Amino acid sequence: MELRMSRKERDRLKVMDQLVKGRISQQQAAQWLALSVRQVRRLLRRYQAHGDAGLVHRLRGRPANNRIQPQVRECALELLRAKYADFGPTLASEHLAEDDALAVSRETVRGWMREAHLWAARRQGRPHRRRRPRRACLGELVQMDTSDHDWLEGRGERGVLITMIDDATGRKLQRFYGADTTASNMDLIGRWMQRHGRPLALYTDWAGHFKQTPKRGHQAAPGPTQIERALGELDIRLIAAHSPQAKGRVERSHGTDQDRLIKELRLAGIATLAAANEFLERVYLPRINAKFAVAPAGAADAHRSAAGYDLEAILSVQETRRVANDYTVAVDGVVWQIERGEIAGGLRGTRVIVERRLDGSLRLRWGDRYLRYHRVPTACPAGPAAVDKEAGATPGVGSAALRDGSLRSPSLRCAAPTPGVSPKPQHARKPSPDHPWKKGWKQRTFLLCRKPDIPTLR
């Protein structure tokens, strides 16, 4: 088999030719080739014995001694085509080692996937000119964002993944929700504080549940959102980024999750958001934090304790309502009667705080005091009807429901008519012929009796 010489071997041929002709010494040849004198002698003997072919590497054209067996390669290619066709080389090599007991390096898998047309080199985008350095300590800054993606690939309900990631360490906390709402974001913030404490700052975008955008032409600044109000009570600074690149750490985290997490969920056969959240807590988050989280530059923890804060009350949707003269409060068309024992001086006509909590309950707060109450039965507009029993509420606990990540109050429902029973006819009431309203307008008086007409005063 004819072998072509490399550039390095052709350079050696030129030096060996001058050495054979006696133009240079072995010491000088060793300096030119950056070899030892003993190695130059070995090359000289091979050159004299075999000519130019003696300078070609002995392993040229032969398989490597540490090569992977062909049957192992075929088995790996079958798995790559069947299970990991859309995986990247790094993630595919990890699963081949963990799930299929095939310890193959990342670059070897990359070469196999290129040969099988399962992977193509991606063109690198323009690098960022200036990257903000990480914060020094854990808890100084926590980034938060939502990724709306088909995470279950059509196997179940569609949801969003909300992510909180510490800027100093890259440690993440994630959870699936039905929608990106105020309640869902408050729930994840509460989970973070229960695990780590209160961070110094929260870095988000300009979504409507975080910040209200000032309207053009309005001099008055918009009021705080529910999340902005809750973070203010917890002494957490809210920072709104003006571009996705500003919170690039959580944005890059979405790219990693959309590549890794969606495939992990597919391999696990998960088809519900509840099962996906359990998989996040038990498998994915411990693995991803152990792999990608880094040690902070500072050893201190900037998180502050959440003890002493009523997180259930603070992380709730709060509105103000006026107490009517009969000590009732109307919330979304439902009337709630304050208990007699809760009535105190100054309560009537004042404002109370209605707390729609994340667990679905409703609270009435007057100052620092919570009021007990019950629901007032209300008839339907068409006539007296029974109110649905499911819409009732226990005293002191409202019946607002947490559905699809949003808080909604129940609506009154009228009882349906009984089948087979015709409604009672209502006869129209007609006035009698001598009714005062049926007489001419000239004869009408404010009294029901007749008086003589007195045209002049006497």
PDB file of N, CA, C and O in Angstrom, residues 89-143:
ATOM      1  N   PRO A  89     -23.773  15.931  21.225  1.00  0.00           N
ATOM      2  CA  PRO A  89     -22.751  14.934  21.562  1.00  0.00           C
ATOM      3  C   PRO A  89     -22.469  14.844  23.062  1.00  0.00           C
ATOM      4  O   PRO A  89     -22.268  13.733  23.587  1.00  0.00           O
ATOM      5  N   THR A  90     -22.460  15.974  23.757  1.00  0.00           N
ATOM      6  CA  THR A  90     -22.166  15.939  25.194  1.00  0.00           C
ATOM      7  C   THR A  90     -23.250  15.200  25.964  1.00  0.00           C
ATOM      8  O   THR A  90     -22.977  14.310  26.772  1.00  0.00           O
ATOM      9  N   LEU A  91     -24.509  15.568  25.717  1.00  0.00           N
ATOM     10  CA  LEU A  91     -25.607  14.921  26.422  1.00  0.00           C
ATOM     11  C   LEU A  91     -25.740  13.451  26.016  1.00  0.00           C
ATOM     12  O   LEU A  91     -26.032  12.584  26.853  1.00  0.00           O
ATOM     13  N   ALA A  92     -25.511  13.144  24.735  1.00  0.00           N
ATOM     14  CA  ALA A  92     -25.606  11.753  24.288  1.00  0.00           C
ATOM     15  C   ALA A  92     -24.531  10.890  24.931  1.00  0.00           C
ATOM     16  O   ALA A  92     -24.795   9.752  25.334  1.00  0.00           O
ATOM     17  N   SER A  93     -23.308  11.401  25.056  1.00  0.00           N
ATOM     18  CA  SER A  93     -22.241  10.616  25.689  1.00  0.00           C
ATOM     19  C   SER A  93     -22.542  10.376  27.160  1.00  0.00           C
ATOM     20  O   SER A  93     -22.220   9.296  27.695  1.00  0.00           O
ATOM     21  N   GLU A  94     -23.160  11.355  27.841  1.00  0.00           N
ATOM     22  CA  GLU A  94     -23.512  11.167  29.245  1.00  0.00           C
ATOM     23  C   GLU A  94     -24.536  10.049  29.407  1.00  0.00           C
ATOM     24  O   GLU A  94     -24.410   9.196  30.288  1.00  0.00           O
ATOM     25  N   HIS A  95     -25.553  10.032  28.552  1.00  0.00           N
ATOM     26  CA  HIS A  95     -26.584   9.000  28.676  1.00  0.00           C
ATOM     27  C   HIS A  95     -26.076   7.639  28.218  1.00  0.00           C
ATOM     28  O   HIS A  95     -26.516   6.605  28.734  1.00  0.00           O
ATOM     29  N   LEU A  96     -25.183   7.596  27.256  1.00  0.00           N
ATOM     30  CA  LEU A  96     -24.597   6.314  26.867  1.00  0.00           C
ATOM     31  C   LEU A  96     -23.817   5.706  28.019  1.00  0.00           C
ATOM     32  O   LEU A  96     -23.838   4.479  28.217  1.00  0.00           O
ATOM     33  N   ALA A  97     -23.152   6.560  28.805  1.00  0.00           N
ATOM     34  CA  ALA A  97     -22.378   6.043  29.936  1.00  0.00           C
ATOM     35  C   ALA A  97     -23.265   5.684  31.122  1.00  0.00           C
ATOM     36  O   ALA A  97     -23.044   4.651  31.780  1.00  0.00           O
ATOM     37  N   GLU A  98     -24.303   6.507  31.399  1.00  0.00           N
ATOM     38  CA  GLU A  98     -25.123   6.283  32.588  1.00  0.00           C
ATOM     39  C   GLU A  98     -26.218   5.244  32.371  1.00  0.00           C
ATOM     40  O   GLU A  98     -26.454   4.394  33.233  1.00  0.00           O
ATOM     41  N   ASP A  99     -26.875   5.297  31.214  1.00  0.00           N
ATOM     42  CA  ASP A  99     -28.029   4.432  30.983  1.00  0.00           C
ATOM     43  C   ASP A  99     -27.694   3.152  30.223  1.00  0.00           C
ATOM     44  O   ASP A  99     -28.366   2.130  30.410  1.00  0.00           O
ATOM     45  N   ASP A 100     -26.676   3.195  29.357  1.00  0.00           N
ATOM     46  CA  ASP A 100     -26.395   2.055  28.480  1.00  0.00           C
ATOM     47  C   ASP A 100     -25.024   1.431  28.718  1.00  0.00           C
ATOM     48  O   ASP A 100     -24.636   0.525  27.968  1.00  0.00           O
ATOM     49  N   ALA A 101     -24.291   1.911  29.725  1.00  0.00           N
ATOM     50  CA  ALA A 101     -22.981   1.338  30.093  1.00  0.00           C
ATOM     51  C   ALA A 101     -22.004   1.341  28.926  1.00  0.00           C
ATOM     52  O   ALA A 101     -21.223   0.393  28.745  1.00  0.00           O
ATOM     53  N   LEU A 102     -22.022   2.409  28.117  1.00  0.00           N
ATOM     54  CA  LEU A 102     -21.073   2.566  27.016  1.00  0.00           C
ATOM     55  C   LEU A 102     -20.268   3.835  27.289  1.00  0.00           C
ATOM     56  O   LEU A 102     -20.702   4.936  26.986  1.00  0.00           O
ATOM     57  N   ALA A 103     -19.094   3.672  27.872  1.00  0.00           N
ATOM     58  CA  ALA A 103     -18.254   4.819  28.217  1.00  0.00           C
ATOM     59  C   ALA A 103     -17.470   5.252  26.989  1.00  0.00           C
ATOM     60  O   ALA A 103     -16.423   4.686  26.664  1.00  0.00           O
ATOM     61  N   VAL A 104     -18.007   6.249  26.297  1.00  0.00           N
ATOM     62  CA  VAL A 104     -17.392   6.777  25.081  1.00  0.00           C
ATOM     63  C   VAL A 104     -17.216   8.274  25.268  1.00  0.00           C
ATOM     64  O   VAL A 104     -18.093   8.954  25.808  1.00  0.00           O
ATOM     65  N   SER A 105     -16.082   8.798  24.841  1.00  0.00           N
ATOM     66  CA  SER A 105     -15.803  10.215  25.032  1.00  0.00           C
ATOM     67  C   SER A 105     -16.738  11.064  24.178  1.00  0.00           C
ATOM     68  O   SER A 105     -17.343  10.600  23.192  1.00  0.00           O
ATOM     69  N   ARG A 106     -16.818  12.310  24.560  1.00  0.00           N
ATOM     70  CA  ARG A 106     -17.702  13.235  23.857  1.00  0.00           C
ATOM     71  C   ARG A 106     -17.267  13.431  22.415  1.00  0.00           C
ATOM     72  O   ARG A 106     -18.102  13.438  21.501  1.00  0.00           O
ATOM     73  N   GLU A 107     -15.987  13.589  22.175  1.00  0.00           N
ATOM     74  CA  GLU A 107     -15.504  13.833  20.815  1.00  0.00           C
ATOM     75  C   GLU A 107     -15.662  12.597  19.935  1.00  0.00           C
ATOM     76  O   GLU A 107     -15.893  12.725  18.730  1.00  0.00           O
ATOM     77  N   THR A 108     -15.542  11.404  20.514  1.00  0.00           N
ATOM     78  CA  THR A 108     -15.778  10.191  19.725  1.00  0.00           C
ATOM     79  C   THR A 108     -17.231  10.114  19.292  1.00  0.00           C
ATOM     80  O   THR A 108     -17.547   9.793  18.134  1.00  0.00           O
ATOM     81  N   VAL A 109     -18.137  10.429  20.226  1.00  0.00           N
ATOM     82  CA  VAL A 109     -19.557  10.443  19.875  1.00  0.00           C
ATOM     83  C   VAL A 109     -19.835  11.514  18.838  1.00  0.00           C
ATOM     84  O   VAL A 109     -20.647  11.330  17.919  1.00  0.00           O
ATOM     85  N   ARG A 110     -19.167  12.648  18.952  1.00  0.00           N
ATOM     86  CA  ARG A 110     -19.359  13.712  17.962  1.00  0.00           C
ATOM     87  C   ARG A 110     -18.970  13.236  16.563  1.00  0.00           C
ATOM     88  O   ARG A 110     -19.675  13.481  15.574  1.00  0.00           O
ATOM     89  N   GLY A 111     -17.829  12.520  16.462  1.00  0.00           N
ATOM     90  CA  GLY A 111     -17.401  12.006  15.166  1.00  0.00           C
ATOM     91  C   GLY A 111     -18.358  10.971  14.603  1.00  0.00           C
ATOM     92  O   GLY A 111     -18.676  10.975  13.394  1.00  0.00           O
ATOM     93  N   TRP A 112     -18.854  10.090  15.462  1.00  0.00           N
ATOM     94  CA  TRP A 112     -19.823   9.098  14.994  1.00  0.00           C
ATOM     95  C   TRP A 112     -21.105   9.754  14.520  1.00  0.00           C
ATOM     96  O   TRP A 112     -21.671   9.342  13.492  1.00  0.00           O
ATOM     97  N   MET A 113     -21.583  10.761  15.260  1.00  0.00           N
ATOM     98  CA  MET A 113     -22.829  11.426  14.874  1.00  0.00           C
ATOM     99  C   MET A 113     -22.655  12.218  13.574  1.00  0.00           C
ATOM    100  O   MET A 113     -23.597  12.315  12.781  1.00  0.00           O
ATOM    101  N   ARG A 114     -21.484  12.752  13.337  1.00  0.00           N
ATOM    102  CA  ARG A 114     -21.250  13.443  12.070  1.00  0.00           C
ATOM    103  C   ARG A 114     -21.250  12.457  10.913  1.00  0.00           C
ATOM    104  O   ARG A 114     -21.802  12.741   9.835  1.00  0.00           O
ATOM    105  N   GLU A 115     -20.615  11.292  11.104  1.00  0.00           N
ATOM    106  CA  GLU A 115     -20.604  10.296  10.041  1.00  0.00           C
ATOM    107  C   GLU A 115     -22.001   9.780   9.742  1.00  0.00           C
ATOM    108  O   GLU A 115     -22.327   9.483   8.581  1.00  0.00           O
ATOM    109  N   ALA A 116     -22.840   9.665  10.792  1.00  0.00           N
ATOM    110  CA  ALA A 116     -24.209   9.186  10.603  1.00  0.00           C
ATOM    111  C   ALA A 116     -25.176  10.311  10.259  1.00  0.00           C
ATOM    112  O   ALA A 116     -26.392  10.080  10.193  1.00  0.00           O
ATOM    113  N   HIS A 117     -24.672  11.531  10.057  1.00  0.00           N
ATOM    114  CA  HIS A 117     -25.482  12.715   9.714  1.00  0.00           C
ATOM    115  C   HIS A 117     -26.526  13.008  10.793  1.00  0.00           C
ATOM    116  O   HIS A 117     -27.651  13.435  10.500  1.00  0.00           O
ATOM    117  N   LEU A 118     -26.151  12.784  12.049  1.00  0.00           N
ATOM    118  CA  LEU A 118     -27.008  13.121  13.183  1.00  0.00           C
ATOM    119  C   LEU A 118     -26.597  14.422  13.854  1.00  0.00           C
ATOM    120  O   LEU A 118     -27.309  14.904  14.738  1.00  0.00           O
ATOM    121  N   TRP A 119     -25.463  14.963  13.454  1.00  0.00           N
ATOM    122  CA  TRP A 119     -24.952  16.173  14.075  1.00  0.00           C
ATOM    123  C   TRP A 119     -24.156  16.958  13.051  1.00  0.00           C
ATOM    124  O   TRP A 119     -23.401  16.399  12.264  1.00  0.00           O
ATOM    125  N   ALA A 120     -24.357  18.269  13.053  1.00  0.00           N
ATOM    126  CA  ALA A 120     -23.616  19.168  12.170  1.00  0.00           C
ATOM    127  C   ALA A 120     -23.048  20.292  13.006  1.00  0.00           C
ATOM    128  O   ALA A 120     -23.671  20.738  13.971  1.00  0.00           O
ATOM    129  N   ALA A 121     -21.868  20.733  12.661  1.00  0.00           N
ATOM    130  CA  ALA A 121     -21.221  21.814  13.394  1.00  0.00           C
ATOM    131  C   ALA A 121     -22.053  23.080  13.265  1.00  0.00           C
ATOM    132  O   ALA A 121     -22.487  23.452  12.168  1.00  0.00           O
ATOM    133  N   ARG A 122     -22.314  23.706  14.377  1.00  0.00           N
ATOM    134  CA  ARG A 122     -23.108  24.927  14.386  1.00  0.00           C
ATOM    135  C   ARG A 122     -22.211  26.149  14.242  1.00  0.00           C
ATOM    136  O   ARG A 122     -21.141  26.213  14.847  1.00  0.00           O
ATOM    137  N   ARG A 123     -22.686  27.087  13.487  1.00  0.00           N
ATOM    138  CA  ARG A 123     -21.928  28.316  13.299  1.00  0.00           C
ATOM    139  C   ARG A 123     -22.038  29.177  14.553  1.00  0.00           C
ATOM    140  O   ARG A 123     -23.138  29.458  15.036  1.00  0.00           O
ATOM    141  N   GLN A 124     -20.917  29.550  15.080  1.00  0.00           N
ATOM    142  CA  GLN A 124     -20.900  30.359  16.284  1.00  0.00           C
ATOM    143  C   GLN A 124     -21.333  31.782  15.968  1.00  0.00           C
ATOM    144  O   GLN A 124     -20.926  32.372  14.970  1.00  0.00           O
ATOM    145  N   GLY A 125     -22.199  32.306  16.808  1.00  0.00           N
ATOM    146  CA  GLY A 125     -22.649  33.677  16.623  1.00  0.00           C
ATOM    147  C   GLY A 125     -21.593  34.685  17.055  1.00  0.00           C
ATOM    148  O   GLY A 125     -20.519  34.336  17.557  1.00  0.00           O
ATOM    149  N   ARG A 126     -21.929  35.920  16.849  1.00  0.00           N
ATOM    150  CA  ARG A 126     -20.999  36.988  17.218  1.00  0.00           C
ATOM    151  C   ARG A 126     -20.863  37.040  18.735  1.00  0.00           C
ATOM    152  O   ARG A 126     -21.860  37.078  19.458  1.00  0.00           O
ATOM    153  N   PRO A 127     -19.663  36.989  19.272  1.00  0.00           N
ATOM    154  CA  PRO A 127     -19.505  36.956  20.729  1.00  0.00           C
ATOM    155  C   PRO A 127     -19.933  38.272  21.367  1.00  0.00           C
ATOM    156  O   PRO A 127     -19.888  39.343  20.749  1.00  0.00           O
ATOM    157  N   HIS A 128     -20.393  38.163  22.588  1.00  0.00           N
ATOM    158  CA  HIS A 128     -20.785  39.341  23.351  1.00  0.00           C
ATOM    159  C   HIS A 128     -19.532  40.156  23.689  1.00  0.00           C
ATOM    160  O   HIS A 128     -18.534  39.609  24.148  1.00  0.00           O
ATOM    161  N   ARG A 129     -19.612  41.440  23.477  1.00  0.00           N
ATOM    162  CA  ARG A 129     -18.422  42.281  23.643  1.00  0.00           C
ATOM    163  C   ARG A 129     -18.089  42.513  25.106  1.00  0.00           C
ATOM    164  O   ARG A 129     -16.936  42.674  25.456  1.00  0.00           O
ATOM    165  N   ARG A 130     -19.115  42.521  25.940  1.00  0.00           N
ATOM    166  CA  ARG A 130     -18.855  42.794  27.347  1.00  0.00           C
ATOM    167  C   ARG A 130     -19.829  41.993  28.188  1.00  0.00           C
ATOM    168  O   ARG A 130     -21.045  42.137  28.050  1.00  0.00           O
ATOM    169  N   ARG A 131     -19.329  41.144  29.032  1.00  0.00           N
ATOM    170  CA  ARG A 131     -20.177  40.320  29.885  1.00  0.00           C
ATOM    171  C   ARG A 131     -20.051  40.786  31.329  1.00  0.00           C
ATOM    172  O   ARG A 131     -18.944  40.969  31.838  1.00  0.00           O
ATOM    173  N   ARG A 132     -21.187  40.963  31.935  1.00  0.00           N
ATOM    174  CA  ARG A 132     -21.191  41.414  33.323  1.00  0.00           C
ATOM    175  C   ARG A 132     -20.659  40.309  34.222  1.00  0.00           C
ATOM    176  O   ARG A 132     -21.076  39.162  34.130  1.00  0.00           O
ATOM    177  N   PRO A 133     -19.725  40.602  35.115  1.00  0.00           N
ATOM    178  CA  PRO A 133     -19.199  39.557  36.006  1.00  0.00           C
ATOM    179  C   PRO A 133     -20.256  39.103  37.003  1.00  0.00           C
ATOM    180  O   PRO A 133     -21.222  39.819  37.306  1.00  0.00           O
ATOM    181  N   ARG A 134     -20.083  37.916  37.523  1.00  0.00           N
ATOM    182  CA  ARG A 134     -21.002  37.378  38.515  1.00  0.00           C
ATOM    183  C   ARG A 134     -20.929  38.189  39.804  1.00  0.00           C
ATOM    184  O   ARG A 134     -19.905  38.804  40.111  1.00  0.00           O
ATOM    185  N   ARG A 135     -22.024  38.156  40.557  1.00  0.00           N
ATOM    186  CA  ARG A 135     -21.988  38.749  41.883  1.00  0.00           C
ATOM    187  C   ARG A 135     -21.086  37.907  42.786  1.00  0.00           C
ATOM    188  O   ARG A 135     -20.862  36.729  42.543  1.00  0.00           O
ATOM    189  N   ALA A 136     -20.594  38.507  43.833  1.00  0.00           N
ATOM    190  CA  ALA A 136     -19.576  37.842  44.640  1.00  0.00           C
ATOM    191  C   ALA A 136     -20.159  36.776  45.558  1.00  0.00           C
ATOM    192  O   ALA A 136     -19.555  35.714  45.740  1.00  0.00           O
ATOM    193  N   CYS A 137     -21.322  37.021  46.129  1.00  0.00           N
ATOM    194  CA  CYS A 137     -21.844  36.144  47.176  1.00  0.00           C
ATOM    195  C   CYS A 137     -23.200  35.571  46.781  1.00  0.00           C
ATOM    196  O   CYS A 137     -23.951  36.168  46.007  1.00  0.00           O
ATOM    197  N   LEU A 138     -23.504  34.426  47.363  1.00  0.00           N
ATOM    198  CA  LEU A 138     -24.797  33.792  47.170  1.00  0.00           C
ATOM    199  C   LEU A 138     -25.900  34.670  47.752  1.00  0.00           C
ATOM    200  O   LEU A 138     -25.801  35.143  48.874  1.00  0.00           O
ATOM    201  N   GLY A 139     -26.956  34.901  46.975  1.00  0.00           N
ATOM    202  CA  GLY A 139     -28.096  35.662  47.448  1.00  0.00           C
ATOM    203  C   GLY A 139     -28.037  37.143  47.175  1.00  0.00           C
ATOM    204  O   GLY A 139     -28.989  37.865  47.515  1.00  0.00           O
ATOM    205  N   GLU A 140     -26.958  37.641  46.579  1.00  0.00           N
ATOM    206  CA  GLU A 140     -26.906  39.074  46.244  1.00  0.00           C
ATOM    207  C   GLU A 140     -27.896  39.426  45.138  1.00  0.00           C
ATOM    208  O   GLU A 140     -28.534  40.475  45.169  1.00  0.00           O
ATOM    209  N   LEU A 141     -28.014  38.552  44.151  1.00  0.00           N
ATOM    210  CA  LEU A 141     -28.893  38.804  43.021  1.00  0.00           C
ATOM    211  C   LEU A 141     -29.432  37.471  42.519  1.00  0.00           C
ATOM    212  O   LEU A 141     -28.671  36.543  42.281  1.00  0.00           O
ATOM    213  N   VAL A 142     -30.741  37.385  42.369  1.00  0.00           N
ATOM    214  CA  VAL A 142     -31.400  36.186  41.850  1.00  0.00           C
ATOM    215  C   VAL A 142     -32.175  36.592  40.600  1.00  0.00           C
ATOM    216  O   VAL A 142     -32.990  37.508  40.645  1.00  0.00           O
ATOM    217  N   GLN A 143     -31.894  35.933  39.483  1.00  0.00           N
ATOM    218  CA  GLN A 143     -32.584  36.212  38.232  1.00  0.00           C
ATOM    219  C   GLN A 143     -33.800  35.294  38.103  1.00  0.00           C
ATOM    220  O   GLN A 143     -33.764  34.133  38.518  1.00  0.00           O
TER     221      GLN A 143
END
